[in-house]
Amino acid sequence: MDCVPALDEPLKKVLGGNTAKVMADHLDLHTVGDLLHHYPRRYAERGELTRLADLPLDEHVTVVAQVADARVHKFDRGTKQRLEVTLTDGSGRLRLVFFGRGVYGAQKELLPGRRGMFAGKVGVFRNVRQLAHPAYEMLGEEDGAAAVEAWANQLRPLYPACAQLESWKIEKAVGALLDTLEATGWEGLVDPLPESLRLGRGLAELPEALLKIHRPRTKADIAAARDRLKWDEAFVLQVALARRRHTDAQLPAVPRAPVEGGLLDAFDARLPFTLTDGQRGVSREIFADLATEHPMHRLLQGEVGSGKTMVALRAMLGVVDSGGQAAMLAPTEVLAQQHHRSITEMMGDLAEGGMLGGAELGTKVVLLTGSMGAAARRQALLDLVTGEAGIVVGTHALIEDKVQFHDLGLVVVDEQHRFGVEQRDALRSKGKQPPHLLVMTATPIPRTVAMTVFGDLETSVLDQLPAGRSPIASHVVPAKDKPHFLARAWERVREEVAAGHQAYVVCPRIGDEMGEEADEPKGAARTPAPSPGKASAKTSAKAAAKTSAESAAKSPEDEAEKRPPLAVLDVAEQLAKGPLRDLRVEVLHGRMQPEAKDDVMRRFAAGEVDVLVATTVIEVGVNVPNATAMVIMDADRFGVSQLHQLRGRVGRGSAPGLCLLVTEMPEGSPARARLGAVAATLDGFELSRIDLEQRREGDVLGQAQSGARSSLRVLAVIDDEEVIAAAREEATALVAADPELTGYPELRTALDAFLDEEREEYLDKG
């Protein structure tokens, strides 16, 4: 690296082809800037020098000792080997152990009689204290006490790595890059923070922050670097979102004000209940947005059963009053059918405009899904293009080119996280002018996530449940530890049915998938197996931990993980023949024909089915007030927020609800702790925080959202609320004063680099 590398310089020009290819293929690092911002995930604390006689268990230590013995042992019928090294320092002895590829390098260096420094976490195996795969550096005769002290007390960066490229090799590449940049006075480095903001917030300069994050001398260095780099990420992202909001505010839209004495008033007059204060307040916010000449972009979030559909329906009726049409986009056919059914039931003859017996003020409410018959589909399309249908509820079928609207005024997207950006954008593009947009989600979203993932949307929250909703008792059922608890669970289901109620049983998969899982739950907080060639940075540590106890039995948690998930078809058959025999048991899953699914849901809603064994197709939108019990099988295979969503299907009437979380995970495992958290609270916002903390989703504009490369590296959405809120405030003020950022060329450059084409498109499409 004898010339100054530009930040957008391809890594192959500065590192060599092989290393650059591995970084690109396995770490998604392509440029000098990517590598510079590939921050350590943690730091190895070698600690003060410790005598071998004084080694504490489970702590990171550093020792200076002499190799007394080094031997290679074969195992697994000679196919594998491990290197065991014995150290001594005159006060005691310590074993080092290396497995796999680590054997070869260590075998060459750790020769009897040689002296070195060794650092790692003290473990014990067969009553002998050991370090597995320790960091080490051999000492020469010229190395004195000062060199040992410097090495021992150093904070060594550990980078997100892969099987093909170890952390220390990344450290070496980053070090060479830093040396070059330092030597040239950091030429070409763009600082996105305006000087006044940086000084006002007391933040370090960017070169200083980069040096401290990669080469810290103290923990204070790391903290100062993180404080600065978090601001970079939060501020650039919030500027992008602020510019999006500013651009949206300039777009034209048709104002959609309700008409006095119109359809909305007629609907309200028929409501058999009073709207909650929350529903009225959120409706006022929505109608104020709809009345403006710029498109509404609003997120409506609320707990399961808080009445979001009612709020959305009133908004759609107001738009119909103004002469426009409204479309509700649902992620599944089951949910689209459920929404259509509930809307037409709530509206009565107001949903039969132009039909025999329909109300004079009414409009037509049509359903459009991919599996509809040709005749029904043709009629629905005709009703939309002529304007006969004021409201349409549908799935992705609404997005097809042949679907045309007379005057699309409002798009309501239900369960936003299940739709791709392109799908939402395609529906919005069907209006003559940009339609108003209302995004709904029943997944509670912490404030910081709302400010980032939905940062270009105004947010409304419904946190008040309608009167008459009953409490839900939740319990963990440890099926393996206490099988009699599971037997009691089925007894409880029978008791609920005997009392005139109904129950759900939820399973992770359908069954009969020929090895493939269907209707698999999204967002389950489990550690996936690394894909070939994409092992995580923890791989070597896991391998070491695994092989250091080769002869030990598998943990109960491992065994539970490896068991195939329980399936709807199998569980339904076992229940019908066993603990729930003589009850009316039916199945529901995503592979059933739409007519069959609709028939099952209709009969369940009508009370003709006692127990519905289903996949997560019932997760949202299904409303059966008489269902009071839910048993979730293999509950540990679902995410926290998803369990909360599922649980919200019971307790929707006047009778109390019961949710039983069945698991084979052992007491004390992280999965059991997660289920305990769900059972302990009905507060969806609290559970969403727990979910984020456990999954550590630092990147809210990463692959889950846009398919783009991860962009947030030090900013933890769940922990850095103050930074995100402050950055949003600063960004909003800056963009209001200078929307084109003409006075901030460095920020503009950083924004272009941060928002690659894919991520810019994601923000543009909202």
Short mmCIF file of C-alpha atoms in Angstrom, two decimals, residues 269-603:
data_model
loop_
_atom_site.label_atom_id
_atom_site.label_comp_id
_atom_site.label_asym_id
_atom_site.label_seq_id
_atom_site.Cartn_x
_atom_site.Cartn_y
_atom_site.Cartn_z
CA ALA A 269 -74.52 5.69 13.49
CA ARG A 270 -74.87 1.90 13.30
CA LEU A 271 -71.90 0.98 15.51
CA PRO A 272 -73.12 -1.15 18.44
CA PHE A 273 -70.23 0.09 20.62
CA THR A 274 -68.36 3.28 21.41
CA LEU A 275 -64.93 3.90 19.91
CA THR A 276 -62.09 4.06 22.44
CA ASP A 277 -60.38 7.40 23.14
CA GLY A 278 -57.33 5.99 21.32
CA GLN A 279 -59.33 5.09 18.21
CA ARG A 280 -60.92 8.54 18.11
CA GLY A 281 -57.56 10.28 18.59
CA VAL A 282 -55.80 8.26 15.88
CA SER A 283 -58.76 8.77 13.52
CA ARG A 284 -58.44 12.54 13.97
CA GLU A 285 -54.73 12.33 13.02
CA ILE A 286 -55.54 10.25 9.92
CA PHE A 287 -58.42 12.46 8.72
CA ALA A 288 -56.24 15.56 9.18
CA ASP A 289 -53.58 13.93 6.95
CA LEU A 290 -56.16 12.85 4.35
CA ALA A 291 -57.50 16.40 4.07
CA THR A 292 -54.13 17.81 2.93
CA GLU A 293 -52.84 18.24 -0.63
CA HIS A 294 -49.85 15.99 0.04
CA PRO A 295 -49.94 12.20 0.46
CA MET A 296 -50.35 10.83 3.96
CA HIS A 297 -47.55 8.48 5.02
CA ARG A 298 -48.63 7.13 8.39
CA LEU A 299 -47.77 4.05 10.43
CA LEU A 300 -50.55 2.75 12.65
CA GLN A 301 -49.24 0.34 15.24
CA GLY A 302 -51.15 -1.22 18.06
CA GLU A 303 -51.55 -4.29 20.17
CA VAL A 304 -53.43 -7.28 18.85
CA GLY A 305 -57.14 -6.48 19.23
CA SER A 306 -56.69 -2.75 19.76
CA GLY A 307 -59.10 -1.96 16.91
CA LYS A 308 -56.74 -1.02 14.06
CA THR A 309 -59.05 -2.52 11.42
CA MET A 310 -61.92 -0.35 12.66
CA VAL A 311 -59.74 2.78 12.39
CA ALA A 312 -58.58 1.78 8.89
CA LEU A 313 -62.14 1.03 7.74
CA ARG A 314 -63.38 4.45 8.90
CA ALA A 315 -60.50 6.07 6.94
CA MET A 316 -61.46 4.06 3.84
CA LEU A 317 -65.12 5.08 4.19
CA GLY A 318 -64.09 8.74 4.45
CA VAL A 319 -62.11 8.40 1.20
CA VAL A 320 -65.09 6.77 -0.53
CA ASP A 321 -67.24 9.69 0.66
CA SER A 322 -64.86 12.04 -1.13
CA GLY A 323 -65.25 10.17 -4.42
CA GLY A 324 -62.11 8.01 -4.21
CA GLN A 325 -61.41 4.31 -3.77
CA ALA A 326 -59.52 2.49 -1.02
CA ALA A 327 -57.48 -0.70 -1.26
CA MET A 328 -56.44 -2.91 1.65
CA LEU A 329 -53.46 -5.15 0.95
CA ALA A 330 -53.18 -8.29 3.13
CA PRO A 331 -50.22 -10.72 3.12
CA THR A 332 -52.20 -13.99 2.89
CA GLU A 333 -55.45 -15.17 1.33
CA VAL A 334 -56.73 -16.30 4.73
CA LEU A 335 -56.20 -12.81 6.12
CA ALA A 336 -57.63 -11.09 3.02
CA GLN A 337 -60.75 -13.27 3.24
CA GLN A 338 -61.03 -12.59 6.98
CA HIS A 339 -60.74 -8.82 6.45
CA HIS A 340 -63.31 -8.90 3.63
CA ARG A 341 -65.70 -10.93 5.75
CA SER A 342 -65.35 -8.74 8.85
CA ILE A 343 -65.64 -5.47 6.84
CA THR A 344 -68.79 -6.60 5.04
CA GLU A 345 -70.28 -7.84 8.32
CA MET A 346 -69.53 -4.54 10.08
CA MET A 347 -70.96 -2.51 7.18
CA GLY A 348 -74.03 -4.66 6.53
CA ASP A 349 -76.10 -3.30 3.62
CA LEU A 350 -73.69 -0.34 3.37
CA ALA A 351 -71.31 -2.83 1.70
CA GLU A 352 -73.87 -3.64 -1.00
CA GLY A 353 -73.99 -0.36 -2.92
CA GLY A 354 -75.73 -0.71 -6.28
CA MET A 355 -76.98 -4.20 -5.35
CA LEU A 356 -80.53 -5.32 -4.67
CA GLY A 357 -81.26 -4.55 -1.03
CA GLY A 358 -78.15 -2.42 -0.66
CA ALA A 359 -78.24 0.87 1.22
CA GLU A 360 -78.63 4.02 -0.85
CA LEU A 361 -75.43 5.52 0.62
CA GLY A 362 -73.56 2.22 0.28
CA THR A 363 -70.62 1.17 -1.84
CA LYS A 364 -69.48 -2.20 -3.10
CA VAL A 365 -66.74 -4.04 -1.15
CA VAL A 366 -64.94 -6.59 -3.34
CA LEU A 367 -62.36 -9.28 -2.69
CA LEU A 368 -59.51 -9.92 -5.13
CA THR A 369 -57.15 -12.87 -4.63
CA GLY A 370 -55.06 -14.98 -6.94
CA SER A 371 -57.19 -18.12 -6.58
CA MET A 372 -60.57 -16.59 -7.46
CA GLY A 373 -62.55 -18.12 -10.30
CA ALA A 374 -62.36 -16.40 -13.68
CA ALA A 375 -65.92 -15.02 -13.62
CA ALA A 376 -65.67 -13.60 -10.10
CA ARG A 377 -62.28 -12.11 -10.93
CA ARG A 378 -63.57 -10.43 -14.11
CA GLN A 379 -66.46 -8.89 -12.17
CA ALA A 380 -64.15 -7.62 -9.43
CA LEU A 381 -61.79 -6.03 -11.99
CA LEU A 382 -64.76 -4.40 -13.74
CA ASP A 383 -66.09 -3.02 -10.42
CA LEU A 384 -62.68 -1.48 -9.71
CA VAL A 385 -62.10 0.18 -13.08
CA THR A 386 -65.63 1.63 -13.23
CA GLY A 387 -65.52 2.86 -9.64
CA GLU A 388 -68.52 0.70 -8.68
CA ALA A 389 -66.39 -0.81 -5.89
CA GLY A 390 -65.28 1.80 -3.37
CA ILE A 391 -63.29 -0.68 -1.29
CA VAL A 392 -61.20 -3.65 -2.39
CA VAL A 393 -59.48 -6.13 -0.10
CA GLY A 394 -56.87 -8.34 -1.66
CA THR A 395 -53.51 -10.06 -1.68
CA HIS A 396 -50.62 -9.59 -4.09
CA ALA A 397 -53.21 -10.09 -6.86
CA LEU A 398 -54.01 -6.37 -6.44
CA ILE A 399 -50.56 -5.50 -7.75
CA GLU A 400 -50.87 -7.16 -11.14
CA ASP A 401 -50.73 -4.92 -14.22
CA LYS A 402 -54.27 -5.77 -15.33
CA VAL A 403 -55.75 -4.39 -12.07
CA GLN A 404 -56.84 -0.79 -12.75
CA PHE A 405 -58.64 1.62 -10.43
CA HIS A 406 -61.10 4.37 -11.27
CA ASP A 407 -59.57 6.73 -8.66
CA LEU A 408 -57.35 5.14 -6.02
CA GLY A 409 -57.19 7.50 -3.05
CA LEU A 410 -55.95 5.39 -0.12
CA VAL A 411 -53.77 2.30 0.24
CA VAL A 412 -53.92 0.43 3.56
CA VAL A 413 -51.12 -2.11 4.00
CA ASP A 414 -51.76 -4.66 6.75
CA GLU A 415 -48.82 -6.35 8.46
CA GLN A 416 -46.32 -4.21 6.57
CA HIS A 417 -43.29 -6.37 7.50
CA ARG A 418 -44.59 -9.21 5.32
CA PHE A 419 -44.48 -7.23 2.08
CA GLY A 420 -41.55 -6.42 -0.11
CA VAL A 421 -40.88 -2.79 -0.96
CA GLU A 422 -41.60 -3.38 -4.64
CA GLN A 423 -45.03 -4.83 -3.87
CA ARG A 424 -46.14 -1.80 -1.86
CA ASP A 425 -44.71 0.57 -4.46
CA ALA A 426 -46.51 -1.20 -7.30
CA LEU A 427 -49.88 -0.71 -5.61
CA ARG A 428 -49.18 2.95 -4.78
CA SER A 429 -48.30 3.61 -8.44
CA LYS A 430 -51.86 2.71 -9.52
CA GLY A 431 -53.26 6.08 -8.43
CA LYS A 432 -53.56 9.00 -10.89
CA GLN A 433 -51.67 10.97 -8.25
CA PRO A 434 -49.80 9.39 -5.33
CA PRO A 435 -52.49 7.90 -3.05
CA HIS A 436 -52.46 8.35 0.69
CA LEU A 437 -50.74 5.48 2.53
CA LEU A 438 -51.65 3.91 5.86
CA VAL A 439 -49.36 1.13 7.07
CA MET A 440 -50.66 -1.09 9.88
CA THR A 441 -48.80 -3.51 12.11
CA ALA A 442 -49.81 -5.46 15.18
CA THR A 443 -46.17 -6.03 16.06
CA PRO A 444 -45.34 -3.44 18.72
CA ILE A 445 -42.32 -1.43 17.63
CA PRO A 446 -40.00 0.31 20.09
CA ARG A 447 -39.70 4.05 19.53
CA THR A 448 -36.14 3.81 18.23
CA VAL A 449 -37.09 1.26 15.59
CA ALA A 450 -40.04 3.38 14.51
CA MET A 451 -37.60 6.29 14.10
CA THR A 452 -35.35 4.19 11.86
CA VAL A 453 -37.25 1.49 9.98
CA PHE A 454 -40.30 3.75 9.61
CA GLY A 455 -38.47 7.04 9.89
CA ASP A 456 -40.21 8.53 6.86
CA LEU A 457 -43.67 7.78 8.28
CA GLU A 458 -45.63 9.66 10.89
CA THR A 459 -46.50 7.24 13.70
CA SER A 460 -49.80 6.65 15.49
CA VAL A 461 -50.05 4.20 18.37
CA LEU A 462 -53.16 2.41 19.62
CA ASP A 463 -52.27 1.19 23.10
CA GLN A 464 -55.76 1.01 24.56
CA LEU A 465 -57.77 -2.21 24.22
CA PRO A 466 -61.51 -1.93 23.53
CA ALA A 467 -63.86 -2.54 26.46
CA GLY A 468 -64.80 -6.17 26.93
CA ARG A 469 -61.40 -7.66 26.05
CA SER A 470 -60.40 -10.27 28.63
CA PRO A 471 -57.01 -10.98 30.22
CA ILE A 472 -54.91 -13.86 28.89
CA ALA A 473 -53.09 -16.19 31.30
CA SER A 474 -49.89 -17.65 29.82
CA HIS A 475 -47.86 -20.59 31.10
CA VAL A 476 -44.79 -22.54 29.94
CA VAL A 477 -45.41 -26.30 29.65
CA PRO A 478 -42.09 -28.25 29.89
CA ALA A 479 -43.24 -31.34 27.98
CA LYS A 480 -40.03 -33.33 28.40
CA ASP A 481 -39.19 -32.45 32.01
CA LYS A 482 -42.79 -32.81 33.22
CA PRO A 483 -44.91 -34.85 30.79
CA HIS A 484 -47.88 -34.71 33.19
CA PHE A 485 -47.99 -30.94 32.55
CA LEU A 486 -48.68 -31.64 28.85
CA ALA A 487 -51.41 -34.13 29.79
CA ARG A 488 -52.94 -31.43 31.97
CA ALA A 489 -52.77 -28.97 29.04
CA TRP A 490 -55.03 -31.24 26.96
CA GLU A 491 -57.37 -31.58 29.94
CA ARG A 492 -57.61 -27.77 30.07
CA VAL A 493 -58.53 -27.72 26.36
CA ARG A 494 -61.30 -30.25 27.02
CA GLU A 495 -62.54 -28.12 29.94
CA GLU A 496 -62.72 -25.01 27.74
CA VAL A 497 -64.66 -26.91 25.08
CA ALA A 498 -66.99 -28.37 27.73
CA ALA A 499 -67.69 -24.80 28.83
CA GLY A 500 -68.85 -23.98 25.30
CA HIS A 501 -65.60 -22.44 24.06
CA GLN A 502 -63.06 -23.35 21.36
CA ALA A 503 -59.29 -23.76 21.13
CA TYR A 504 -56.33 -23.39 18.77
CA VAL A 505 -53.33 -25.71 18.62
CA VAL A 506 -50.40 -24.13 16.71
CA CYS A 507 -47.52 -26.12 15.16
CA PRO A 508 -44.39 -24.88 13.31
CA ARG A 509 -44.91 -26.93 10.15
CA ILE A 510 -47.59 -28.63 8.09
CA GLY A 511 -46.28 -32.19 7.79
CA ASP A 512 -45.76 -34.44 4.77
CA GLU A 513 -43.36 -31.87 3.30
CA MET A 514 -40.81 -34.41 2.07
CA GLY A 515 -38.11 -32.81 4.20
CA GLU A 516 -39.15 -29.21 3.64
CA GLU A 517 -40.75 -27.09 6.32
CA ALA A 518 -43.80 -25.11 5.26
CA ASP A 519 -45.50 -22.15 6.89
CA GLU A 520 -42.27 -21.86 8.88
CA PRO A 521 -42.46 -19.11 11.52
CA LYS A 522 -40.57 -15.94 10.67
CA GLY A 523 -38.27 -14.18 13.09
CA ALA A 524 -37.74 -17.11 15.46
CA ALA A 525 -34.90 -16.18 17.74
CA ARG A 526 -32.74 -19.22 17.15
CA THR A 527 -29.18 -19.56 15.97
CA PRO A 528 -29.26 -20.84 12.38
CA ALA A 529 -26.69 -23.31 11.15
CA PRO A 530 -24.01 -21.46 9.20
CA SER A 531 -24.46 -21.90 5.47
CA PRO A 532 -21.59 -23.56 3.58
CA GLY A 533 -18.71 -21.15 3.36
CA LYS A 534 -20.39 -18.57 5.56
CA ALA A 535 -19.42 -19.70 9.02
CA SER A 536 -19.75 -17.08 11.71
CA ALA A 537 -16.92 -15.58 13.70
CA LYS A 538 -17.94 -17.85 16.54
CA THR A 539 -17.28 -20.99 14.47
CA SER A 540 -13.79 -21.70 15.72
CA ALA A 541 -14.74 -21.03 19.32
CA LYS A 542 -17.75 -23.32 18.98
CA ALA A 543 -15.63 -25.99 17.35
CA ALA A 544 -13.12 -25.76 20.17
CA ALA A 545 -15.82 -25.95 22.81
CA LYS A 546 -17.37 -28.91 21.05
CA THR A 547 -14.21 -30.90 20.53
CA SER A 548 -12.81 -30.19 23.99
CA ALA A 549 -15.60 -32.40 25.24
CA GLU A 550 -15.75 -34.89 22.37
CA SER A 551 -16.72 -37.71 24.66
CA ALA A 552 -19.37 -35.72 26.51
CA ALA A 553 -23.04 -36.42 25.80
CA LYS A 554 -25.09 -33.95 23.75
CA SER A 555 -26.89 -31.35 25.83
CA PRO A 556 -30.68 -31.64 26.17
CA GLU A 557 -30.93 -28.32 24.32
CA ASP A 558 -28.94 -29.74 21.38
CA GLU A 559 -31.19 -32.78 21.27
CA ALA A 560 -34.35 -30.64 21.30
CA GLU A 561 -32.91 -28.43 18.52
CA LYS A 562 -32.24 -31.45 16.30
CA ARG A 563 -35.71 -33.00 16.65
CA PRO A 564 -37.88 -32.18 13.61
CA PRO A 565 -40.51 -29.52 14.38
CA LEU A 566 -43.97 -30.83 15.20
CA ALA A 567 -46.38 -30.81 12.27
CA VAL A 568 -50.07 -29.91 12.01
CA LEU A 569 -51.12 -33.10 10.22
CA ASP A 570 -49.33 -35.40 12.69
CA VAL A 571 -50.44 -33.53 15.82
CA ALA A 572 -54.06 -33.29 14.65
CA GLU A 573 -54.20 -37.04 14.02
CA GLN A 574 -52.65 -37.85 17.42
CA LEU A 575 -55.00 -35.50 19.26
CA ALA A 576 -58.09 -36.77 17.46
CA LYS A 577 -57.20 -40.36 18.36
CA GLY A 578 -55.86 -39.57 21.83
CA PRO A 579 -56.39 -36.81 24.40
CA LEU A 580 -58.99 -34.90 22.32
CA ARG A 581 -60.91 -37.86 20.90
CA ASP A 582 -64.65 -37.23 20.43
CA LEU A 583 -63.99 -33.48 19.99
CA ARG A 584 -64.41 -31.86 16.56
CA VAL A 585 -60.77 -31.35 15.45
CA GLU A 586 -59.92 -29.70 12.10
CA VAL A 587 -56.69 -28.53 10.43
CA LEU A 588 -55.77 -25.24 8.73
CA HIS A 589 -52.54 -24.50 6.86
CA GLY A 590 -51.19 -22.52 3.93
CA ARG A 591 -51.13 -25.40 1.41
CA MET A 592 -54.89 -25.97 1.54
CA GLN A 593 -57.03 -24.75 -1.33
CA PRO A 594 -58.47 -21.26 -0.63
CA GLU A 595 -62.05 -22.57 -0.64
CA ALA A 596 -61.12 -25.25 1.89
CA LYS A 597 -59.33 -22.74 4.12
CA ASP A 598 -62.24 -20.35 4.00
CA ASP A 599 -64.68 -23.16 4.77
CA VAL A 600 -62.71 -24.28 7.83
CA MET A 601 -62.41 -20.71 9.15
CA ARG A 602 -66.11 -20.07 8.55
CA ARG A 603 -67.10 -23.25 10.43
#
